[in-house]
């Protein structure tokens, strides 16, 4: 990616996604994360679980690789992206899908999503935002989680801010998802990526 592109992306931290998806639809650009298979760490973590009767939310779903995978396990899936073109493209790609694809902004999510999902999967969305937005974005992700949150992201050590995008997550940033009543169940680093699971401890009556 050219330095000029990076400057534009930093100046317009969420708007450039729509531009990229629109260019991809026009055939003048390709989307680097447009890969056919679900994230391998998600597949490994899910272990073929039966999601029947449970609601899942996929953050920044892009072309739907993780949301379609969760739907195949039986989850009732909502998946959202800030880019209307991405949402239109994924609906077109999976015309018979059971997934509800919606346009929404992680930084201003629908109020009814608060603590609403049994499982929330966040795969590389927070890291696609500038570091200054990471804490707010992570807090929003946690606030949508009713029970279990899986965060998948590229890892980096603490230190100088990288010249993103992306802006991989530091240990402190991954631990920050344990807000809003969530507790870290496991955080591991595998091949340069975070695989982090958080759970909501329900109050005993
Ligand atoms: C690096 S891509 C990852 C896409 C997908 N999670 C995957 O792994 O294939 C980040 C995605 O997050 C979306 N996104 C960025 N900021 C967002 C926001 N504030 N709210 C919702 N989606 C956002 C982008 O449009 C893009 O589709």
Tab-separated table of C-alpha atoms and ligand atoms in Angstrom:
chain	number	residue	atom	x	y	z
A	1	UNK	CA	0.000	0.000	0.000
A	2	UNK	CA	1.301	3.433	-0.890
A	3	UNK	CA	2.050	6.008	1.837
A	4	UNK	CA	-0.566	8.338	0.276
A	5	UNK	CA	-3.227	5.649	0.690
A	6	UNK	CA	-2.285	5.310	4.339
A	7	UNK	CA	-2.628	9.052	4.917
A	8	UNK	CA	-6.087	9.021	3.329
A	9	UNK	CA	-7.129	6.058	5.459
A	10	UNK	CA	-5.931	7.664	8.668
A	11	UNK	CA	-7.845	10.853	7.794
A	12	UNK	CA	-11.048	8.932	7.051
A	13	UNK	CA	-10.833	5.989	9.484
A	14	UNK	CA	-14.077	4.254	8.533
A	15	UNK	CA	-15.103	5.837	5.210
A	16	UNK	CA	-12.292	4.296	3.165
A	17	UNK	CA	-13.809	0.817	3.569
A	18	UNK	CA	-16.840	1.835	1.509
A	19	UNK	CA	-14.557	3.312	-1.139
A	20	UNK	CA	-12.543	0.086	-1.301
A	21	UNK	CA	-15.612	-2.175	-1.542
A	22	UNK	CA	-17.113	0.092	-4.229
A	23	UNK	CA	-13.893	-0.085	-6.226
A	24	UNK	CA	-13.878	-3.869	-5.841
A	25	UNK	CA	-17.448	-4.028	-7.169
A	26	UNK	CA	-16.325	-1.914	-10.129
A	27	UNK	CA	-13.435	-4.304	-10.692
A	28	UNK	CA	-10.755	-1.678	-10.095
A	29	UNK	CA	-9.464	-2.957	-6.734
A	30	UNK	CA	-9.297	-6.152	-4.742
A	31	UNK	CA	-10.129	-6.528	-1.075
A	32	UNK	CA	-7.185	-8.143	0.732
A	33	UNK	CA	-9.382	-10.027	3.249
A	34	UNK	CA	-11.649	-11.508	0.575
A	35	UNK	CA	-10.752	-15.146	1.198
A	36	UNK	CA	-13.151	-18.046	0.801
A	37	UNK	CA	-12.627	-19.894	4.059
A	38	UNK	CA	-13.604	-18.948	7.603
A	39	UNK	CA	-10.814	-17.805	9.905
A	40	UNK	CA	-8.962	-21.021	10.899
A	41	UNK	CA	-8.811	-19.956	14.559
A	42	UNK	CA	-12.594	-19.555	14.560
A	43	UNK	CA	-13.045	-23.031	13.086
A	44	UNK	CA	-10.647	-24.503	15.652
A	45	UNK	CA	-12.290	-22.640	18.546
A	46	UNK	CA	-15.821	-23.635	17.503
A	47	UNK	CA	-14.868	-27.307	17.281
A	48	UNK	CA	-18.104	-28.200	15.502
A	49	UNK	CA	-20.297	-26.855	18.324
A	50	UNK	CA	-24.066	-27.016	17.797
A	51	UNK	CA	-25.256	-23.414	17.727
A	52	UNK	CA	-28.941	-24.255	17.474
A	53	UNK	CA	-31.056	-21.885	19.532
A	54	UNK	CA	-28.220	-19.428	20.080
A	55	UNK	CA	-27.714	-15.951	18.619
A	56	UNK	CA	-24.369	-14.924	17.183
A	57	UNK	CA	-23.149	-11.519	16.025
A	58	UNK	CA	-20.270	-11.047	13.591
A	59	UNK	CA	-18.589	-7.635	13.773
A	60	UNK	CA	-17.259	-6.066	10.547
A	61	UNK	CA	-18.345	-9.112	8.560
A	62	UNK	CA	-16.929	-8.111	5.177
A	63	UNK	CA	-17.759	-10.797	2.633
A	64	UNK	CA	-19.255	-13.103	5.239
A	65	UNK	CA	-16.752	-15.920	5.601
A	66	UNK	CA	-17.151	-16.177	9.404
A	67	UNK	CA	-20.881	-15.447	9.507
A	68	UNK	CA	-21.689	-18.146	6.949
A	69	UNK	CA	-19.547	-20.595	8.915
A	70	UNK	CA	-21.416	-19.866	12.160
A	71	UNK	CA	-24.742	-20.209	10.347
A	72	UNK	CA	-23.604	-23.635	9.111
A	73	UNK	CA	-23.209	-24.633	12.777
A	74	UNK	CA	-26.814	-23.724	13.474
A	75	UNK	CA	-26.403	-20.289	15.045
A	76	UNK	CA	-28.964	-17.606	14.310
A	77	UNK	CA	-26.504	-15.087	12.920
A	78	UNK	CA	-26.599	-11.323	12.572
A	79	UNK	CA	-23.586	-9.878	10.767
A	80	UNK	CA	-22.872	-6.215	10.198
A	81	UNK	CA	-20.498	-3.973	8.356
A	82	UNK	CA	-20.152	-0.225	8.029
A	83	UNK	CA	-19.943	-0.490	4.246
A	84	UNK	CA	-23.318	-0.625	2.452
A	85	UNK	CA	-21.554	-1.939	-0.640
A	86	UNK	CA	-20.023	-4.807	1.357
A	87	UNK	CA	-23.420	-5.702	2.803
A	88	UNK	CA	-25.041	-5.615	-0.649
A	89	UNK	CA	-22.201	-7.736	-2.048
A	90	UNK	CA	-22.411	-10.390	0.664
A	91	UNK	CA	-26.194	-10.662	0.291
A	92	UNK	CA	-25.648	-11.170	-3.444
A	93	UNK	CA	-22.926	-13.725	-2.796
A	94	UNK	CA	-25.177	-15.835	-0.508
A	95	UNK	CA	-28.712	-15.328	-1.889
A	96	UNK	CA	-30.172	-18.196	0.173
A	97	UNK	CA	-28.382	-17.342	3.392
A	98	UNK	CA	-30.027	-17.535	6.802
A	99	UNK	CA	-27.684	-14.783	8.046
A	100	UNK	CA	-29.179	-11.356	8.648
A	101	UNK	CA	-26.699	-8.940	7.043
A	102	UNK	CA	-27.086	-5.333	8.122
A	103	UNK	CA	-25.298	-2.024	7.707
A	104	UNK	CA	-24.246	-0.691	11.105
A	105	UNK	CA	-21.388	1.196	12.715
A	106	UNK	CA	-19.575	-0.535	15.558
A	107	UNK	CA	-18.972	2.898	17.086
A	108	UNK	CA	-22.728	3.600	17.153
A	109	UNK	CA	-24.505	0.227	17.246
A	110	UNK	CA	-28.286	-0.258	17.531
A	111	UNK	CA	-29.364	0.076	21.178
A	112	UNK	CA	-31.238	-3.240	21.075
A	113	UNK	CA	-27.980	-5.110	20.479
A	114	UNK	CA	-26.762	-4.313	24.008
A	115	UNK	CA	-25.753	-7.643	25.660
A	116	UNK	CA	-28.030	-9.320	23.111
A	117	UNK	CA	-25.874	-12.063	21.605
A	118	UNK	CA	-24.829	-15.417	23.047
A	119	UNK	CA	-21.702	-15.267	20.902
A	120	UNK	CA	-19.921	-12.256	19.424
A	121	UNK	CA	-17.071	-12.781	16.962
A	122	UNK	CA	-14.715	-9.888	16.293
A	123	UNK	CA	-12.169	-10.748	13.615
A	124	UNK	CA	-9.799	-7.938	12.549
A	125	UNK	CA	-12.212	-5.000	12.759
A	126	UNK	CA	-10.763	-3.120	15.737
A	127	UNK	CA	-7.279	-3.474	14.292
A	128	UNK	CA	-8.542	-1.908	11.060
A	129	UNK	CA	-9.258	1.302	12.986
A	130	UNK	CA	-6.586	3.782	14.138
A	131	UNK	CA	-5.119	3.173	17.592
A	132	UNK	CA	-6.947	6.220	18.983
A	133	UNK	CA	-10.270	4.403	18.354
A	134	UNK	CA	-9.257	0.985	19.727
A	135	UNK	CA	-10.450	1.485	23.299
A	136	UNK	CA	-13.849	2.816	22.235
A	137	UNK	CA	-14.295	0.095	19.611
A	138	UNK	CA	-13.288	-2.691	22.015
A	139	UNK	CA	-15.731	-1.348	24.593
A	140	UNK	CA	-18.520	-1.420	22.030
A	141	UNK	CA	-17.703	-5.024	21.091
A	142	UNK	CA	-17.848	-6.049	24.755
A	143	UNK	CA	-21.138	-4.213	25.261
A	144	UNK	CA	-22.802	-6.305	22.548
A	145	UNK	CA	-21.790	-9.583	24.189
A	146	UNK	CA	-24.385	-11.423	26.200
A	147	UNK	CA	-22.337	-14.476	27.037
A	148	UNK	CA	-19.178	-15.232	25.029
A	149	UNK	CA	-16.843	-13.059	22.960
A	150	UNK	CA	-14.151	-14.353	20.628
A	151	UNK	CA	-11.580	-11.806	19.475
A	152	UNK	CA	-9.219	-12.704	16.640
A	153	UNK	CA	-6.584	-10.156	15.683
A	154	UNK	CA	-3.028	-9.696	14.577
A	155	UNK	CA	-0.783	-9.245	17.620
A	156	UNK	CA	2.020	-6.814	18.316
A	157	UNK	CA	4.120	-5.975	21.338
A	158	UNK	CA	3.750	-2.767	23.278
A	159	UNK	CA	5.807	-0.016	21.682
A	160	UNK	CA	5.637	2.668	19.025
A	161	UNK	CA	2.431	2.919	17.046
A	162	UNK	CA	2.689	1.082	13.718
A	163	UNK	CA	2.100	2.782	10.409
A	164	UNK	CA	-1.283	1.187	9.729
A	165	UNK	CA	-3.692	0.076	8.575
A	166	UNK	CA	-3.779	-2.380	10.085
A	167	UNK	CA	-2.918	-1.415	13.631
A	168	UNK	CA	-2.372	-4.822	15.334
A	169	UNK	CA	-3.411	-5.121	18.965
A	170	UNK	CA	-1.026	-4.971	21.932
A	171	UNK	CA	-1.381	-7.184	25.041
A	172	UNK	CA	-3.010	-4.253	26.873
A	173	UNK	CA	-5.439	-3.676	24.007
A	174	UNK	CA	-6.518	-7.313	23.864
A	175	UNK	CA	-6.960	-7.402	27.643
A	176	UNK	CA	-9.141	-4.292	27.391
A	177	UNK	CA	-11.969	-6.370	25.911
A	178	UNK	CA	-12.446	-7.632	29.467
A	179	UNK	CA	-14.586	-4.616	30.287
A	180	UNK	CA	-18.303	-4.226	30.780
A	181	UNK	CA	-18.513	-7.289	33.038
A	182	UNK	CA	-16.547	-9.647	30.787
A	183	UNK	CA	-13.734	-11.830	32.104
A	184	UNK	CA	-10.862	-13.238	30.041
A	185	UNK	CA	-11.280	-16.999	29.817
A	186	UNK	CA	-8.211	-17.541	27.647
A	187	UNK	CA	-5.852	-15.287	25.759
A	188	UNK	CA	-3.192	-16.871	23.614
A	189	UNK	CA	-0.888	-15.777	20.862
A	190	UNK	CA	-0.538	-18.192	17.963
A	191	UNK	CA	1.560	-17.490	14.888
A	192	UNK	CA	1.436	-13.759	15.547
A	193	UNK	CA	-2.315	-13.648	16.164
A	194	UNK	CA	-4.465	-13.246	19.245
A	195	UNK	CA	-7.079	-15.862	19.971
A	196	UNK	CA	-8.921	-14.445	22.962
A	197	UNK	CA	-12.121	-15.631	24.594
A	198	UNK	CA	-14.087	-13.567	27.106
A	199	UNK	CA	-17.162	-14.597	29.062
A	200	UNK	CA	-19.811	-12.707	30.951
A	201	UNK	CA	-20.191	-13.889	34.516
A	202	UNK	CA	-23.909	-13.932	35.130
A	203	UNK	CA	-25.036	-12.732	38.528
A	204	UNK	CA	-26.430	-15.437	40.811
A	205	UNK	CA	-29.953	-14.849	42.046
B	1	LIG	C1	-9.991	-6.083	7.908
B	1	LIG	S1	-11.669	-6.214	7.437
B	1	LIG	C2	-12.103	-7.795	8.138
B	1	LIG	C3	-13.378	-8.355	7.554
B	1	LIG	C4	-13.849	-9.669	8.158
B	1	LIG	N1	-13.966	-9.596	9.599
B	1	LIG	C5	-12.928	-10.791	7.769
B	1	LIG	O1	-12.143	-11.235	8.602
B	1	LIG	O2	-13.015	-11.233	6.611
B	1	LIG	C6	-12.498	-5.058	8.532
B	1	LIG	C7	-13.968	-4.906	8.236
B	1	LIG	O3	-14.557	-4.084	9.227
B	1	LIG	C8	-15.441	-3.179	8.611
B	1	LIG	N2	-15.519	-2.004	9.499
B	1	LIG	C9	-14.581	-1.061	9.718
B	1	LIG	N3	-14.992	-0.164	10.615
B	1	LIG	C10	-16.229	-0.552	10.985
B	1	LIG	C11	-17.177	-0.011	11.883
B	1	LIG	N4	-16.932	1.108	12.585
B	1	LIG	N5	-18.345	-0.663	12.036
B	1	LIG	C12	-18.620	-1.787	11.316
B	1	LIG	N6	-17.748	-2.345	10.441
B	1	LIG	C13	-16.564	-1.729	10.278
B	1	LIG	C14	-14.824	-2.890	7.258
B	1	LIG	O4	-15.744	-2.382	6.316
B	1	LIG	C15	-14.282	-4.279	6.895
B	1	LIG	O5	-15.251	-5.049	6.220
